[in-house]
PDB file of C-alpha atoms in Angstrom:
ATOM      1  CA  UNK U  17       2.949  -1.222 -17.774  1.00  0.00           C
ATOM      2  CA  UNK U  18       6.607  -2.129 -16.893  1.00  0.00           C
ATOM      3  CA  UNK U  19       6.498  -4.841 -14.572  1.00  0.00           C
ATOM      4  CA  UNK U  20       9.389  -5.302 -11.271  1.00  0.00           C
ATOM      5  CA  UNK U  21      11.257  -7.348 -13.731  1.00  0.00           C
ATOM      6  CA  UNK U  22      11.237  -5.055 -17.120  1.00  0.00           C
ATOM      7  CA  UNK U  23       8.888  -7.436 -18.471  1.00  0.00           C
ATOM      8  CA  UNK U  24       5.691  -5.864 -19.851  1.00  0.00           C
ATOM      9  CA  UNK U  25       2.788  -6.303 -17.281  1.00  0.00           C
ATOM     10  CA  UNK U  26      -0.530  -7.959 -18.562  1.00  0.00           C
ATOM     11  CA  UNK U  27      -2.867  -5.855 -16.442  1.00  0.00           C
ATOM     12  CA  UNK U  28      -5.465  -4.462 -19.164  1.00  0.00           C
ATOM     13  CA  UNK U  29      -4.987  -0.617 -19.755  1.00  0.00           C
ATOM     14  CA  UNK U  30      -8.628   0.074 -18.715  1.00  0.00           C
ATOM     15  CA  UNK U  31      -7.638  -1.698 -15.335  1.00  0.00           C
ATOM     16  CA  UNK U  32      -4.319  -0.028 -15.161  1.00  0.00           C
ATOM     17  CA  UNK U  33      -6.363   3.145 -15.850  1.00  0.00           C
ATOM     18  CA  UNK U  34      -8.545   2.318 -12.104  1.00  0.00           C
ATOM     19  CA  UNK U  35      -5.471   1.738 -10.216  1.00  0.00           C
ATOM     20  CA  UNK U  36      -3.901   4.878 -10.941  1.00  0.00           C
ATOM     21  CA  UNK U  37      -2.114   6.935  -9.122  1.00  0.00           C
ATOM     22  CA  UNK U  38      -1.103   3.643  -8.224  1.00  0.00           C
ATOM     23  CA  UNK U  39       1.226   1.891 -10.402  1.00  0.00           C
ATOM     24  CA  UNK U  40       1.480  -2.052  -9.641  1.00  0.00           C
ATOM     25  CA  UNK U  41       4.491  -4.411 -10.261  1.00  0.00           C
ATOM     26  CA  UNK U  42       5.192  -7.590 -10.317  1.00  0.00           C
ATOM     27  CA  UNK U  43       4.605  -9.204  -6.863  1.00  0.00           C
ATOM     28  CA  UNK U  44       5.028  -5.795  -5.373  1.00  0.00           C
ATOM     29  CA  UNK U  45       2.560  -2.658  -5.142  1.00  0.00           C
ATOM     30  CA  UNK U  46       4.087   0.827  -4.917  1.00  0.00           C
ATOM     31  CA  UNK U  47       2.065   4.025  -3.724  1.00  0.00           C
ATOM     32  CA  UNK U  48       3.008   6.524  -6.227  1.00  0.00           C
ATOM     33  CA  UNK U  49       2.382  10.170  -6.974  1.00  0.00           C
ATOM     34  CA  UNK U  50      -0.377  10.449  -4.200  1.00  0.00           C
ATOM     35  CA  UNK U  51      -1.239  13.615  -3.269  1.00  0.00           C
ATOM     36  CA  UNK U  52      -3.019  12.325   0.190  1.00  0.00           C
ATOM     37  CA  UNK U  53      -4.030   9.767   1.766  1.00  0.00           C
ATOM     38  CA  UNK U  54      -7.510   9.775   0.624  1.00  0.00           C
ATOM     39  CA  UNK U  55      -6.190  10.001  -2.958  1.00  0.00           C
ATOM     40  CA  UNK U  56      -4.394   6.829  -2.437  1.00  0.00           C
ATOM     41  CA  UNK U  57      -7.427   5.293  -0.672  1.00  0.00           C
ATOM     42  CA  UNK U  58      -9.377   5.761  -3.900  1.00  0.00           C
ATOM     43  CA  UNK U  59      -6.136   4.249  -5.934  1.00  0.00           C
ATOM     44  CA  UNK U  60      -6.483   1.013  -4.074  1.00  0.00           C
ATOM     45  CA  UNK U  61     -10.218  -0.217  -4.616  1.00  0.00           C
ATOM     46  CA  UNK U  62      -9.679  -4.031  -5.329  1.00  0.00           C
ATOM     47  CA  UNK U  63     -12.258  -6.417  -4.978  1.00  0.00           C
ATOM     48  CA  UNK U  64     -10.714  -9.866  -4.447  1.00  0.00           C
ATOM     49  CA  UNK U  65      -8.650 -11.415  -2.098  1.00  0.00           C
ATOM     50  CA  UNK U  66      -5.146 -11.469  -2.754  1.00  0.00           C
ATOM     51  CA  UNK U  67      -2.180 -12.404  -0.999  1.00  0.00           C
ATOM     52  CA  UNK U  68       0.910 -10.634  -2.324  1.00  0.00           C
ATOM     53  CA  UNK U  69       4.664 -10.773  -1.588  1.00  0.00           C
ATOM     54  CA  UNK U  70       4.914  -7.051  -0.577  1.00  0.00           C
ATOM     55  CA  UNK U  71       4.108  -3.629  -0.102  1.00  0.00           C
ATOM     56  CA  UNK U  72       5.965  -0.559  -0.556  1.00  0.00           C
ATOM     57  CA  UNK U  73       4.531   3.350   0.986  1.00  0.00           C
ATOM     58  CA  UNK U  74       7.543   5.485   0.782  1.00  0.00           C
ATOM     59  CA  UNK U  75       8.232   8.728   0.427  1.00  0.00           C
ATOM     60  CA  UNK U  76       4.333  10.351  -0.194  1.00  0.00           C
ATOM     61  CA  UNK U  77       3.113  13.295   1.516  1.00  0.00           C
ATOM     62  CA  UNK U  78      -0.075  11.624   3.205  1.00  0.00           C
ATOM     63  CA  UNK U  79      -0.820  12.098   7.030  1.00  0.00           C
ATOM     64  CA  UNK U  80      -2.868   9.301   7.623  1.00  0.00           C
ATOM     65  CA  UNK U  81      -3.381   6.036   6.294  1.00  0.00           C
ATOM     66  CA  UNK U  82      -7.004   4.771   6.142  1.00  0.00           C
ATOM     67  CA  UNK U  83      -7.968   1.264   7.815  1.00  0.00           C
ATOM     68  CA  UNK U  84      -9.502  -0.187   4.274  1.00  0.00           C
ATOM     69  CA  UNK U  85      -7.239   1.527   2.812  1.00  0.00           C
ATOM     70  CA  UNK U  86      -5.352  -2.171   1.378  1.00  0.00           C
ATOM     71  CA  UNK U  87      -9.537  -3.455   0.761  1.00  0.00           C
ATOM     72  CA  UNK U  88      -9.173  -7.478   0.769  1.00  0.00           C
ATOM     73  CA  UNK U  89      -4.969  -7.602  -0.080  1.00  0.00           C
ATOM     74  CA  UNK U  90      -2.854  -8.897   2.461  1.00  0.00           C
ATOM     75  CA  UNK U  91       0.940  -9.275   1.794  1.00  0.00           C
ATOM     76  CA  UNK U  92       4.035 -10.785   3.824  1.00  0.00           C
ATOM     77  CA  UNK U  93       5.713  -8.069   4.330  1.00  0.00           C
ATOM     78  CA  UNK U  94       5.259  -4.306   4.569  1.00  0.00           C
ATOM     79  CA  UNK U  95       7.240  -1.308   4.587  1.00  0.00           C
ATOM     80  CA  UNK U  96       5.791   1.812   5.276  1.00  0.00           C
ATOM     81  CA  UNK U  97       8.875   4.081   5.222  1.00  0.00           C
ATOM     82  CA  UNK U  98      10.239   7.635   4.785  1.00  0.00           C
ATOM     83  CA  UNK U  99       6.949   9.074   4.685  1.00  0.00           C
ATOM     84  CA  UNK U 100       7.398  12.448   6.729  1.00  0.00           C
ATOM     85  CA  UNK U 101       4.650  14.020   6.650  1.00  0.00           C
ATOM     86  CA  UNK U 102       2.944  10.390   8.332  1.00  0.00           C
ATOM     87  CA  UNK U 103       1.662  10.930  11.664  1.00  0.00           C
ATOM     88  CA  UNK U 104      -0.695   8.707  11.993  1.00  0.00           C
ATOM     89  CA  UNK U 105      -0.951   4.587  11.295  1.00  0.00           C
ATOM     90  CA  UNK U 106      -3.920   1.476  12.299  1.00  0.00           C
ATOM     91  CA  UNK U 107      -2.265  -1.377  12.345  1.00  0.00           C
ATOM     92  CA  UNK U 108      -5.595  -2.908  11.853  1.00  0.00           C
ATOM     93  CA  UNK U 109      -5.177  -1.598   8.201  1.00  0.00           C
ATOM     94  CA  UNK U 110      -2.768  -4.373   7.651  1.00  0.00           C
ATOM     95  CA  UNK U 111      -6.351  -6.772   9.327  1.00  0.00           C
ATOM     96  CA  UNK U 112      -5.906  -8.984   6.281  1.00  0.00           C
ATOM     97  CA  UNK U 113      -2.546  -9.497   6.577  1.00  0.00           C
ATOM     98  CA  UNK U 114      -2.777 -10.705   9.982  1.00  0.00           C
ATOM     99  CA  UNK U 115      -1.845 -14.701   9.037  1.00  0.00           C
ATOM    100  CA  UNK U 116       0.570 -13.781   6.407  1.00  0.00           C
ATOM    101  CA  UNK U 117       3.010 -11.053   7.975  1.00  0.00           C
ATOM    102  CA  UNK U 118       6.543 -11.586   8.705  1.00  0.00           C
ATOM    103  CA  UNK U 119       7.933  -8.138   8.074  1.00  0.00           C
ATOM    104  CA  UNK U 120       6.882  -4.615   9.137  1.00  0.00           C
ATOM    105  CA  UNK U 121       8.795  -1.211   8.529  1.00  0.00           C
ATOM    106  CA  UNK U 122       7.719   1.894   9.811  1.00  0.00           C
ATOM    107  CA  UNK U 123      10.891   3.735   9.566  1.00  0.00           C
ATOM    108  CA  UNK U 124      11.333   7.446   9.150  1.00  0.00           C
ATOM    109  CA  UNK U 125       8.183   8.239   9.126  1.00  0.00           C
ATOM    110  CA  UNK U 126       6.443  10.865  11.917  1.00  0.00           C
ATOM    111  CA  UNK U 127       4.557   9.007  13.770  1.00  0.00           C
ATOM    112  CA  UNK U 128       3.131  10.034  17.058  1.00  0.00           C
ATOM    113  CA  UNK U 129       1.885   6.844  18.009  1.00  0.00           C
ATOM    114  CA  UNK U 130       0.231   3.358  16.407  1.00  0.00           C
ATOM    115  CA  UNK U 131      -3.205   2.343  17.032  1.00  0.00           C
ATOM    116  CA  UNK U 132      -2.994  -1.004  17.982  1.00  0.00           C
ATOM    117  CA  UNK U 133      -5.943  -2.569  17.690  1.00  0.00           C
ATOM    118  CA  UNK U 134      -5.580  -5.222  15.443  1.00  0.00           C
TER     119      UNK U 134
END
C-alpha cells in the first residue's frame, strides 16, 4: 500500500485486506469506493485507540453515517465533504474525538440537519 507520501506503507496485506474498501495513508484515512454507509461501517472495525491527524469522507454515495462508525479513532480534524447523497450526520460519531478536534467540514454535503448530541 502507497502511503500519503509515496512511500510504501507497512500495514501487513492480511490487515490491509480487513480495512478494505478502505484504503489508509499515512496520518490520514480516506473512505474509498463505499457503496453505503453500512459498507463503510464494516471497512472501519479497529480495535485500539488511536489518535490520528485527519480524516477525509468525500465524495461517496452514503446517506447516513453510523455513530461507531470511527470505533475507538479520534483525529484533529475532520472533513466530511462533497458527499451528496449525505443527509444525515451524529456528531456524536466524532465522541472520541471530542478532546482532540480543532477542525470540522461538512461542506457540500445534503444535510437536513445535525444531531447534536455529543
Amino acid at each position: 500500500m502507497v502511503a500519503g507520501n509515496g512511500e510504501r506503507s507497512s500495514i501487513p496485506a492480511r490487515t490491509r485486506s480487513r480495512l478494505l474498501p478502505l484504503h489508509v495513508r499515512l496520518h490520514w484515512h480516506q473512505l474509498h469506493e463505499s457503496k453505503d454507509s453500512r459498507a463503510a461501517h464494516e471497512g472501519v472495525q479497529w480495535k485500539r485507540k488511536t489518535v490520528h491527524r485527519a480524516l477525509w469522507v468525500q465524495n461517496l454515495p452514503v446517506t447516513g453515517i453510523p455513530v461507531n462508525v470511527f470505533g475507538e479513532y479520534a483525529f484533529g480534524k475532520v472533513f466530511i465533504e462533497i458527499n451528496t447523497e449525505l443527509a444525515t450526520f451524529p456528531l456524536s460519531a466524532l465522541a472520541n474525538s471530542s478532546q482532540f478536534l480543532t477542525e470540522l467540514s461538512l461542506y457540500g454535503n445534503r444535510l437536513r440537519g445535525i444531531d447534536s448530541n455529543w
